[in-house]
CSV table of N, CA, C and O in Angstrom, one decimal:
chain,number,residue,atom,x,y,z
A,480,UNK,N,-75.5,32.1,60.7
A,480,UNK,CA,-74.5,32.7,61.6
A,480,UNK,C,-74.8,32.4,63.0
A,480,UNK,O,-76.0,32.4,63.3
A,481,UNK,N,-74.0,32.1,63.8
A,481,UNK,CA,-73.9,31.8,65.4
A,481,UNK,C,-73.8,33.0,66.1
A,481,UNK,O,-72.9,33.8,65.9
A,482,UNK,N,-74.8,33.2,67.1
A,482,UNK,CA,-74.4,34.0,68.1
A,482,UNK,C,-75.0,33.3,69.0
A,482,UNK,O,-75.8,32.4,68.9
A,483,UNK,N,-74.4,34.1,70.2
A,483,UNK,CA,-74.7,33.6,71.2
A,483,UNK,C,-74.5,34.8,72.8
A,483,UNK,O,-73.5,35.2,73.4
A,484,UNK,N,-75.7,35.1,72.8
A,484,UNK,CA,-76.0,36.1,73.6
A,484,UNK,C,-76.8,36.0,75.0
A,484,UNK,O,-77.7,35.4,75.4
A,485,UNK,N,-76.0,36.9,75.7
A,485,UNK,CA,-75.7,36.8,77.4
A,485,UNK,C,-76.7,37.9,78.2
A,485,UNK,O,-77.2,39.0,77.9
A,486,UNK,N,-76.7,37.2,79.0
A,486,UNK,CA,-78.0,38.3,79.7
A,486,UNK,C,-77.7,38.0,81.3
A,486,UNK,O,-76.9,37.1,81.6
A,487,UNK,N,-78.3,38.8,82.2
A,487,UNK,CA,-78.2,38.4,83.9
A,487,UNK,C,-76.9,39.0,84.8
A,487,UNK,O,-76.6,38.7,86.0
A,488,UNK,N,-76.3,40.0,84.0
A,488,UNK,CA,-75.2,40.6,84.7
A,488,UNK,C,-76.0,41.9,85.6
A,488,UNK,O,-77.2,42.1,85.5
A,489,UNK,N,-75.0,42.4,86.3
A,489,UNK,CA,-75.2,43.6,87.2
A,489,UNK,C,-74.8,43.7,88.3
A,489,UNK,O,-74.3,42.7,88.8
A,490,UNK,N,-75.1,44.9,89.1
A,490,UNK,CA,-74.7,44.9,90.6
A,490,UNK,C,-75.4,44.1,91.9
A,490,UNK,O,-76.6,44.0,92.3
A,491,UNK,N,-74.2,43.5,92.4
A,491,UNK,CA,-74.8,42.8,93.4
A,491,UNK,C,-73.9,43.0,95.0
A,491,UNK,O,-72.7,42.9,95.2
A,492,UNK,N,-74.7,43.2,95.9
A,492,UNK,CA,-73.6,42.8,97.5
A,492,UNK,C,-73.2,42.0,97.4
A,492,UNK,O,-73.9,41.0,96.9
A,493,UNK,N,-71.6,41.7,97.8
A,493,UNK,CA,-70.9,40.7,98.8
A,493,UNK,C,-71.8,39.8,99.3
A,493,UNK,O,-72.7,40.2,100.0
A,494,UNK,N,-71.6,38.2,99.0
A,494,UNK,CA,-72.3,37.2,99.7
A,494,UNK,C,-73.7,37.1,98.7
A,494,UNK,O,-74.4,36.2,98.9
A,495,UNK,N,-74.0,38.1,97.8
A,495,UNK,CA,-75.7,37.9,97.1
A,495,UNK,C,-75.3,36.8,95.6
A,495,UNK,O,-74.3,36.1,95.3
A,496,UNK,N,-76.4,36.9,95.2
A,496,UNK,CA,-76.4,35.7,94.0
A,496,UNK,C,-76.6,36.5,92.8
A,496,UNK,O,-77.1,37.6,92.8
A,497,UNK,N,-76.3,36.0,91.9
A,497,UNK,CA,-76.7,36.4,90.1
A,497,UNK,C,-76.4,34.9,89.3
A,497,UNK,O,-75.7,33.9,89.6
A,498,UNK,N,-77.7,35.3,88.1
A,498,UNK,CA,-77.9,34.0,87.2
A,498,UNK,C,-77.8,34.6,86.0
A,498,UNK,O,-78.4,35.6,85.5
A,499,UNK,N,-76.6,33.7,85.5
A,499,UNK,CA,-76.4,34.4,84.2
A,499,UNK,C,-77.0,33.5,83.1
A,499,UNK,O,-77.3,32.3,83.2
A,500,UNK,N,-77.0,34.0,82.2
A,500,UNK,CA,-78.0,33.0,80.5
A,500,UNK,C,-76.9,33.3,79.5
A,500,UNK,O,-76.2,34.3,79.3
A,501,UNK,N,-77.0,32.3,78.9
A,501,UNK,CA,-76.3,32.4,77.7
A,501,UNK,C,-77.1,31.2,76.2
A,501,UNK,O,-76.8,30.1,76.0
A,502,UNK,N,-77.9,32.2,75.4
A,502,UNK,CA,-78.2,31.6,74.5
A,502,UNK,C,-78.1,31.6,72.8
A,502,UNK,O,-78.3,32.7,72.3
A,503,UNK,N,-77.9,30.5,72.0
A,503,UNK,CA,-77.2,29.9,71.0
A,503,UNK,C,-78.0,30.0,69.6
A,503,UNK,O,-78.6,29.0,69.1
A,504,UNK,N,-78.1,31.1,69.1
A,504,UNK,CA,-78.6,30.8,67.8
A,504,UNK,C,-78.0,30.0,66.7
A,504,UNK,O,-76.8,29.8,67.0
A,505,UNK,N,-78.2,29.5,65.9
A,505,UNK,CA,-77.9,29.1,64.6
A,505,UNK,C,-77.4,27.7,64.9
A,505,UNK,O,-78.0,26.8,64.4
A,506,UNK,N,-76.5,27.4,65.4
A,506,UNK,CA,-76.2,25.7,65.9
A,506,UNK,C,-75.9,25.7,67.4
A,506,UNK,O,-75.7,26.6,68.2
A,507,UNK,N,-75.8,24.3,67.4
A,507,UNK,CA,-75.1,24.0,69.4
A,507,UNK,C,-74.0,22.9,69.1
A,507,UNK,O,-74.1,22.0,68.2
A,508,UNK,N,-72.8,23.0,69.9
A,508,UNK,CA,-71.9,22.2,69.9
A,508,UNK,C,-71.8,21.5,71.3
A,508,UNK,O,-72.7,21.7,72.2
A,509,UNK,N,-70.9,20.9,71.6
A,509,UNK,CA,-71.0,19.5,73.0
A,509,UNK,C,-70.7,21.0,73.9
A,509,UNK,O,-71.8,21.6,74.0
A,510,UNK,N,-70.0,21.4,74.3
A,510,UNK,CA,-69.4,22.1,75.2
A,510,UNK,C,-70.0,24.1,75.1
A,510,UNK,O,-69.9,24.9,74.2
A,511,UNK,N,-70.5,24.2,76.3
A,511,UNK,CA,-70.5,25.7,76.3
A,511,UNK,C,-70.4,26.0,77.8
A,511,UNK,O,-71.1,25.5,78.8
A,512,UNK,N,-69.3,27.1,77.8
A,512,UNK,CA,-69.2,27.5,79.5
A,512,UNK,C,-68.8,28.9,79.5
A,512,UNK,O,-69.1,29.7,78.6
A,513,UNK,N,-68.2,29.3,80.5
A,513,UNK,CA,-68.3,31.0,81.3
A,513,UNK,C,-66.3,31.1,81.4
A,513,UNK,O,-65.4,30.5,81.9
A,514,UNK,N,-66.5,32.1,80.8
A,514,UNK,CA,-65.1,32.9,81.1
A,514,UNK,C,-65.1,34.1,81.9
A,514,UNK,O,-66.2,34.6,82.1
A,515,UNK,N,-64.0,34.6,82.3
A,515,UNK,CA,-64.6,35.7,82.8
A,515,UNK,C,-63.0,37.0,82.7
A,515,UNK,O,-61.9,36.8,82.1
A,516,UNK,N,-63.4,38.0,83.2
A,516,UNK,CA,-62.0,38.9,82.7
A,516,UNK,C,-62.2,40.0,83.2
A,516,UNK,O,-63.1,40.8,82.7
A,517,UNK,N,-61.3,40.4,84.4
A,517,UNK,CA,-61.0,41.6,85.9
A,517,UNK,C,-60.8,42.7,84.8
A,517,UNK,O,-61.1,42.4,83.7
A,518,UNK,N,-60.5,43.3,84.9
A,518,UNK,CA,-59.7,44.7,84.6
A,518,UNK,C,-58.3,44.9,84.8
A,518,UNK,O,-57.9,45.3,85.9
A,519,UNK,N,-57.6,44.7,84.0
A,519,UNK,CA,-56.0,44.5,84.1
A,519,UNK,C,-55.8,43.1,83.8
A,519,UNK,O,-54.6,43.1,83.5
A,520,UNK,N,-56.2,42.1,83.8
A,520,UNK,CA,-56.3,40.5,83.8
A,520,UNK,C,-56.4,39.6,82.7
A,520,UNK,O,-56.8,40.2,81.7
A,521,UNK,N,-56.3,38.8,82.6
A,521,UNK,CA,-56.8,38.1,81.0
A,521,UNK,C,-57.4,37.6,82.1
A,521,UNK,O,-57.5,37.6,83.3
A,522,UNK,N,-58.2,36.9,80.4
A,522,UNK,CA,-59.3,36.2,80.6
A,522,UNK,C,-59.2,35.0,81.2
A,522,UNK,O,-58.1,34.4,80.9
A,523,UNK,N,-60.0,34.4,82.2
A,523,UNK,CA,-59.8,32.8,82.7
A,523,UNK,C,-60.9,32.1,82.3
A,523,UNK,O,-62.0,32.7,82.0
A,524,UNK,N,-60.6,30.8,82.4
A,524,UNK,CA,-61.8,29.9,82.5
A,524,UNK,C,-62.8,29.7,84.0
A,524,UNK,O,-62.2,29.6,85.1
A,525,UNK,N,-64.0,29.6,84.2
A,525,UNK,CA,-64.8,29.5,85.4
A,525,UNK,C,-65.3,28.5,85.1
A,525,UNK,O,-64.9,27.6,85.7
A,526,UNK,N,-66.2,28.2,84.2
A,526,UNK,CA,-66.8,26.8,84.3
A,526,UNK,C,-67.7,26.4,82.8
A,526,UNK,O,-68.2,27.2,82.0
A,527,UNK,N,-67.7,25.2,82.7
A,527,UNK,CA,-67.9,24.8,81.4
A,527,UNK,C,-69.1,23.3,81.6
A,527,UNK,O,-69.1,22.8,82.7
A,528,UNK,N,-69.7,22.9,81.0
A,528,UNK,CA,-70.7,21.7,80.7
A,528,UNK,C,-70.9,21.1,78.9
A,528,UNK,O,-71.4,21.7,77.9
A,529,UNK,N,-70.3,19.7,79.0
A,529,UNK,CA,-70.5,19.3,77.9
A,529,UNK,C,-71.7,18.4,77.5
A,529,UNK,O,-72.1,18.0,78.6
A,530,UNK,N,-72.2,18.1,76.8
A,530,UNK,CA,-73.6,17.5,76.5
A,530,UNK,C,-73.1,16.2,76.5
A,530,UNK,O,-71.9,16.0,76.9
A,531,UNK,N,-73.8,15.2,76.3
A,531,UNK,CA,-73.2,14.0,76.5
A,531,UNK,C,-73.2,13.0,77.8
A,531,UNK,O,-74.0,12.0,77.8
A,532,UNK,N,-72.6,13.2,78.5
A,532,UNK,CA,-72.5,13.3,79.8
A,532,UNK,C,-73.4,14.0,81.5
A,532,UNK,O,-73.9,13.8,82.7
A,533,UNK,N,-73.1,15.1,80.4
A,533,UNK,CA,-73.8,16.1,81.4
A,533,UNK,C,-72.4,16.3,82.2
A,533,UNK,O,-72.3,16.1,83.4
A,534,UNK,N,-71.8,16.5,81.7
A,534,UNK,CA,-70.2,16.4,82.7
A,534,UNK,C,-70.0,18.5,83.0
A,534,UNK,O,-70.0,19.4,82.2
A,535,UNK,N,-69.8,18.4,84.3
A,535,UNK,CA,-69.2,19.8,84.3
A,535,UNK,C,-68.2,20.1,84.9
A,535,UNK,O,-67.8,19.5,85.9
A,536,UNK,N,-67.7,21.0,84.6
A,536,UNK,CA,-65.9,22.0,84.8
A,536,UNK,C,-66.4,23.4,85.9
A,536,UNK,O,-67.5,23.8,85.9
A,537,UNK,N,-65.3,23.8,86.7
A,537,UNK,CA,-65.2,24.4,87.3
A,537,UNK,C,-63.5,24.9,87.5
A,537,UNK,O,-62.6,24.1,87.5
A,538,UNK,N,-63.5,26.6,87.7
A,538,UNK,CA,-62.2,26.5,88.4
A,538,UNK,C,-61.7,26.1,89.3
A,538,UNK,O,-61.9,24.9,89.2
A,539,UNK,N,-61.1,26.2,90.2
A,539,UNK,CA,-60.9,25.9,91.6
A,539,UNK,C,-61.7,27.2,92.4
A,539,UNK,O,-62.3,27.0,93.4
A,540,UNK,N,-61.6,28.6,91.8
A,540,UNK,CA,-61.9,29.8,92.4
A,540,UNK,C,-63.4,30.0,93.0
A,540,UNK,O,-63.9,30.8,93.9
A,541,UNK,N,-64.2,28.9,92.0
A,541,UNK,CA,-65.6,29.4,91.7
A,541,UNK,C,-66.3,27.7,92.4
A,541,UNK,O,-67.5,27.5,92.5
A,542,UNK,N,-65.1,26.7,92.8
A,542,UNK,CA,-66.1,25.7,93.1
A,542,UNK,C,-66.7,25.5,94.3
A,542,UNK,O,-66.1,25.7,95.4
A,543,UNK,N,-68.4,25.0,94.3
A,543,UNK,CA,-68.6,25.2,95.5
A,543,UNK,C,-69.5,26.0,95.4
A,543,UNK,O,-70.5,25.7,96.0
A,544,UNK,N,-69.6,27.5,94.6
A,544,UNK,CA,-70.3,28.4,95.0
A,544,UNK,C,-70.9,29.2,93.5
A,544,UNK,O,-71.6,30.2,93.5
A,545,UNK,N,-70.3,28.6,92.1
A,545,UNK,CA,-70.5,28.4,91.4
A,545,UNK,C,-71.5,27.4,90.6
A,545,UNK,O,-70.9,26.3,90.6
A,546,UNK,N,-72.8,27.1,89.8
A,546,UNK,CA,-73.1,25.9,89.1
A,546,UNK,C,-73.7,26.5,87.7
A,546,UNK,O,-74.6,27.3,87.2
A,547,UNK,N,-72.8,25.5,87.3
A,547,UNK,CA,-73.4,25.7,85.5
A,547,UNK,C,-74.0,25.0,85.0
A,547,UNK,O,-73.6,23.8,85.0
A,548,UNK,N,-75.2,25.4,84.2
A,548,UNK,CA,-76.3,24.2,83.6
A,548,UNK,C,-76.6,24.0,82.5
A,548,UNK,O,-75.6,24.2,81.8
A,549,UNK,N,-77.7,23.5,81.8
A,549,UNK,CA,-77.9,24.0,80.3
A,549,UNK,C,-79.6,23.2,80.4
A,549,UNK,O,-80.0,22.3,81.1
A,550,UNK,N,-80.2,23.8,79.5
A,550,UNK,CA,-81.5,23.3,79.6
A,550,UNK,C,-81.5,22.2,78.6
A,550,UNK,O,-80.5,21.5,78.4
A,551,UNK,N,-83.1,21.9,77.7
A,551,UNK,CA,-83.2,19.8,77.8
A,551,UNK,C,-82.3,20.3,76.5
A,551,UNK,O,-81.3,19.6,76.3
A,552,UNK,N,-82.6,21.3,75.8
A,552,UNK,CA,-82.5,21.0,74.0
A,552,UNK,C,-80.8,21.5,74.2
A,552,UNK,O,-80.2,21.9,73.2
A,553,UNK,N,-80.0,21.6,75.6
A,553,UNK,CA,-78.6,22.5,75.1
A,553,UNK,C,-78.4,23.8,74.6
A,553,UNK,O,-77.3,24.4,74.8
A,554,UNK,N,-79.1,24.3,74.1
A,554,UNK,CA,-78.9,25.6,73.6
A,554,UNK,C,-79.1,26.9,74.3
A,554,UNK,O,-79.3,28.0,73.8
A,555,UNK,N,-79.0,26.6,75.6
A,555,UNK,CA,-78.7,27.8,76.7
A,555,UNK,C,-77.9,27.3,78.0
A,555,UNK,O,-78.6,26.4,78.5
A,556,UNK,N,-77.1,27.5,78.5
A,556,UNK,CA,-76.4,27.4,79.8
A,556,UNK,C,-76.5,28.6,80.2
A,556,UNK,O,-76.9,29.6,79.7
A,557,UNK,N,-75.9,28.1,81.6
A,557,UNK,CA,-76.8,29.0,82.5
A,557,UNK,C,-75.6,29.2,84.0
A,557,UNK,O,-75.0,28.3,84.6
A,558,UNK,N,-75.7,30.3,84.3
A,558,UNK,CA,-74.3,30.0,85.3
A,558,UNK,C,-75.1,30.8,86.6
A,558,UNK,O,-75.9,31.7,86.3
A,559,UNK,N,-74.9,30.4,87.8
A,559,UNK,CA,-75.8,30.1,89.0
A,559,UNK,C,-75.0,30.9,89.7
A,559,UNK,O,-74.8,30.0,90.5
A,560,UNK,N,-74.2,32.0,90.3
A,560,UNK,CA,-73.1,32.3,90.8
A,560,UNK,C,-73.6,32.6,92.2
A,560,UNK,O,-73.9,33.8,92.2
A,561,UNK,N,-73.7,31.8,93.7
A,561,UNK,CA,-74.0,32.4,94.7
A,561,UNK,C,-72.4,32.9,95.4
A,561,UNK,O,-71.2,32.8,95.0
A,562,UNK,N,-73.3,33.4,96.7
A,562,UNK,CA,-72.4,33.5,97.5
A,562,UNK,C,-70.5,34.6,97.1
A,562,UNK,O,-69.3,34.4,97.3
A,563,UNK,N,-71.3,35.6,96.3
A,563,UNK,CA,-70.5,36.1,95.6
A,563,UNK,C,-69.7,37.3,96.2
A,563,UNK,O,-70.3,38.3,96.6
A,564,UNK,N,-68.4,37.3,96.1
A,564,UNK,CA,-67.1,38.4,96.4
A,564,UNK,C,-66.5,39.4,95.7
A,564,UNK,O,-65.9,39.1,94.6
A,565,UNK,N,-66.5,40.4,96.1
A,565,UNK,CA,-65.4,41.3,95.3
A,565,UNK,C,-64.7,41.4,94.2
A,565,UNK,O,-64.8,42.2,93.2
A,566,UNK,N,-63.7,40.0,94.6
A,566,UNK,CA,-63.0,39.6,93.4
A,566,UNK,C,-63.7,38.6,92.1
A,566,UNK,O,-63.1,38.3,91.0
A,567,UNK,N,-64.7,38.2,92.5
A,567,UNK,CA,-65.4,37.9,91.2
A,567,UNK,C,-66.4,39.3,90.1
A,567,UNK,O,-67.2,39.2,89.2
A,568,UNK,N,-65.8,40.1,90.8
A,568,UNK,CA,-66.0,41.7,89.4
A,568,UNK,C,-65.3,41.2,88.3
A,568,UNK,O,-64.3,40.5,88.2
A,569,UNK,N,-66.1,41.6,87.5
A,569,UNK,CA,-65.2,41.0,85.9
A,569,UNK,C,-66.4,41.1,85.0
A,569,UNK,O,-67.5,41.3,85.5
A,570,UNK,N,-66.1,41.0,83.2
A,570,UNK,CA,-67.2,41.1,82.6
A,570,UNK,C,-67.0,39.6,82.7
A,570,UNK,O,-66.0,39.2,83.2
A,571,UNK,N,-68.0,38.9,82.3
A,571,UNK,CA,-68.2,37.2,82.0
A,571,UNK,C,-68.8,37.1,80.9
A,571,UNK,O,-69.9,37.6,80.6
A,572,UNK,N,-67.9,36.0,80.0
A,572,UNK,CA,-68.0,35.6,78.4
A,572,UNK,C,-68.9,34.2,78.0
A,572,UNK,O,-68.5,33.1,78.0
A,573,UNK,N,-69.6,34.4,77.9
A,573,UNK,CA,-70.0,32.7,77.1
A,573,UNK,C,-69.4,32.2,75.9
A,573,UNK,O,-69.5,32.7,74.8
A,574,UNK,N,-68.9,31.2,76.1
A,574,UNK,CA,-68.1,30.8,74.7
A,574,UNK,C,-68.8,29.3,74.7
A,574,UNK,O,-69.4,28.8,75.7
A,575,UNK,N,-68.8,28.6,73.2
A,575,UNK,CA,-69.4,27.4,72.4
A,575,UNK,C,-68.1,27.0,71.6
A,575,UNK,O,-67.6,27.5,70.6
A,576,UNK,N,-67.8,25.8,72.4
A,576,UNK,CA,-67.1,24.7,71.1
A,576,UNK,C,-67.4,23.3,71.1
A,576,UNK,O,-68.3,22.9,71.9
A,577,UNK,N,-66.7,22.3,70.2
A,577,UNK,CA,-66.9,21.5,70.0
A,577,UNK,C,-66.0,20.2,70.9
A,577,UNK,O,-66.3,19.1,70.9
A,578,UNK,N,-64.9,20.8,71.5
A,578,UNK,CA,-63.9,20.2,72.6
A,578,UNK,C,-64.7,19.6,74.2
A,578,UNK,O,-65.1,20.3,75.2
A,579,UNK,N,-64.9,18.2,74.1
A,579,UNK,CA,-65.8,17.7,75.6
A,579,UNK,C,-64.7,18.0,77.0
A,579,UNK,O,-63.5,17.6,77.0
A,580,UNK,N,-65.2,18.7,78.0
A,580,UNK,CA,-64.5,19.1,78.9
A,580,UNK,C,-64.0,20.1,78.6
A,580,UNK,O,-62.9,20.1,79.1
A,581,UNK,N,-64.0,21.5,77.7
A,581,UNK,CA,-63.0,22.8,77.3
A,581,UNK,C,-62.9,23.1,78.6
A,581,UNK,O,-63.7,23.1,79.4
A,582,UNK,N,-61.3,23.4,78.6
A,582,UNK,CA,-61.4,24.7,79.8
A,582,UNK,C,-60.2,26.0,78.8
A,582,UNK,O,-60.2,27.1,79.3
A,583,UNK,N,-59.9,25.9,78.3
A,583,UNK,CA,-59.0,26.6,77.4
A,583,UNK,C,-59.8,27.6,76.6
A,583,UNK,O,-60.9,27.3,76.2
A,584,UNK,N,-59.4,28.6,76.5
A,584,UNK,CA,-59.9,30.0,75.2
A,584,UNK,C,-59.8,29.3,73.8
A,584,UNK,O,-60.7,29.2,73.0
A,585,UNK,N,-58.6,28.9,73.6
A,585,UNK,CA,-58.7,27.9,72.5
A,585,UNK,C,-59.1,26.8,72.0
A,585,UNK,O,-58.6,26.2,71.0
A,586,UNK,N,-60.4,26.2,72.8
A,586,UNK,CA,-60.9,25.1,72.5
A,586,UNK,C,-62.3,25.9,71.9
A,586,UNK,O,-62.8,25.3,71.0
A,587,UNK,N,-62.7,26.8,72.2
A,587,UNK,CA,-63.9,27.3,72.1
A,587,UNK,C,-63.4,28.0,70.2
A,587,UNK,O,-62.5,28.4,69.5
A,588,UNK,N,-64.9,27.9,70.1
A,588,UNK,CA,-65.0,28.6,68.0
A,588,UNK,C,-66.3,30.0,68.1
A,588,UNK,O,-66.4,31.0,67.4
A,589,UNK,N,-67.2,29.6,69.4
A,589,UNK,CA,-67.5,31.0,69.0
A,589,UNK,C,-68.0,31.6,70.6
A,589,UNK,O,-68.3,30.9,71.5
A,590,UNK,N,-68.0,33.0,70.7
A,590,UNK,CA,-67.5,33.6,71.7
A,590,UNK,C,-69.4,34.9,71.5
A,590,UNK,O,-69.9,35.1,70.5
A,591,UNK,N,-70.0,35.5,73.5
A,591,UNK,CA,-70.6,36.2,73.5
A,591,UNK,C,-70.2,37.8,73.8
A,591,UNK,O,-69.0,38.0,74.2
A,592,UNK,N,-70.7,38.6,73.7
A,592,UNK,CA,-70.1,39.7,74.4
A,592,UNK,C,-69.6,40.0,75.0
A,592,UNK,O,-68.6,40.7,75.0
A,593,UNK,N,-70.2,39.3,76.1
A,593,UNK,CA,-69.4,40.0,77.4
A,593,UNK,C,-71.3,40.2,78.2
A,593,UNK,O,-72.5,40.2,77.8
A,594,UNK,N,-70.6,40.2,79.4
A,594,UNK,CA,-72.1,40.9,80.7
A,594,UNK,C,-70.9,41.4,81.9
A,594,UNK,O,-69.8,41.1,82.3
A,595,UNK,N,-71.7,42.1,82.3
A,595,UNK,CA,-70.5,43.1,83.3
A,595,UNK,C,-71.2,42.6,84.7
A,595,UNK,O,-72.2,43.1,85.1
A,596,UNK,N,-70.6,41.8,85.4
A,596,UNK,CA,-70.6,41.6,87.0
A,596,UNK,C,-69.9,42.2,87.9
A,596,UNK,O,-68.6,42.3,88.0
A,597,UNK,N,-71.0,42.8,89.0
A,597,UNK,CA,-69.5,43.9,89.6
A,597,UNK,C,-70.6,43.3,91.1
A,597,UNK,O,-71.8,43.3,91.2
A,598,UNK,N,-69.4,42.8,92.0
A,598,UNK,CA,-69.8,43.1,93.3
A,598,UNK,C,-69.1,43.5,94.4
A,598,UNK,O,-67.9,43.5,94.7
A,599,UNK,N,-70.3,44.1,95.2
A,599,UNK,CA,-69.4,45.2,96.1
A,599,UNK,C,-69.2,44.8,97.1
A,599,UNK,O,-69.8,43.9,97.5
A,600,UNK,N,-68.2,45.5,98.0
A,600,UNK,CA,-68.1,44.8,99.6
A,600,UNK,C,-68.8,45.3,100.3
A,600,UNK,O,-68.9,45.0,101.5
């Protein structure tokens, strides 16, 4: 069975950093990245890294001050979030598929909890 479980959320100031983890038991597929989801909002895409390549995705919202990684064996990415605002409050999802480049909820097959990021002004 696959999971895939998230760690590195919490409270942070306006302008501070957090590092989020996301790691993959049972198998690894090419692509694993970071969703995220406000309160009132669906979920969006933030950023994604496919194996292969080494190729990575970003929204427009988060580029620049966002970086997503993954260590040698793939089976943890890792989201770098500096320089962080208000409106990046949201819980943040790690999702794992098999689609190179996902940025879509539907490209992904399996999904983590959730971690709750709240930052304040």
């Amino acid at each position: 069975q696959v999971q895939l479980v998230e760690s590195g959320g919490g409270l942070v100031q306006a302008g501070g950093s957090l590092r989020l983890s996301c790691t993959t038991s049972g198998r690894t597929l090419y692509t694993m990245g970071w969703f995220r989801q406000a309160p009132g909002k669906e979920r969006d895409f933030v950023a994604a890294n496919s194996l292969g390549g080494g190729s990575s995705y970003y929204s427009d919202s988060v580029k620049g001050r966002f970086t997503i990684s993954r260590d040698g064996a793939g089976n943890t990415v890792y989201l770098q979030m500096d320089s962080l605002r208000p409106e990046d409050t949201a819980i943040y999802y790690c999702a794992m598929g098999g689609v190179i480049g996902a940025t879509r909820e539907s490209d992904y097959t399996y999904w983590g909890q959730g971690t709750q990021v709240t930052v304040s002004s």
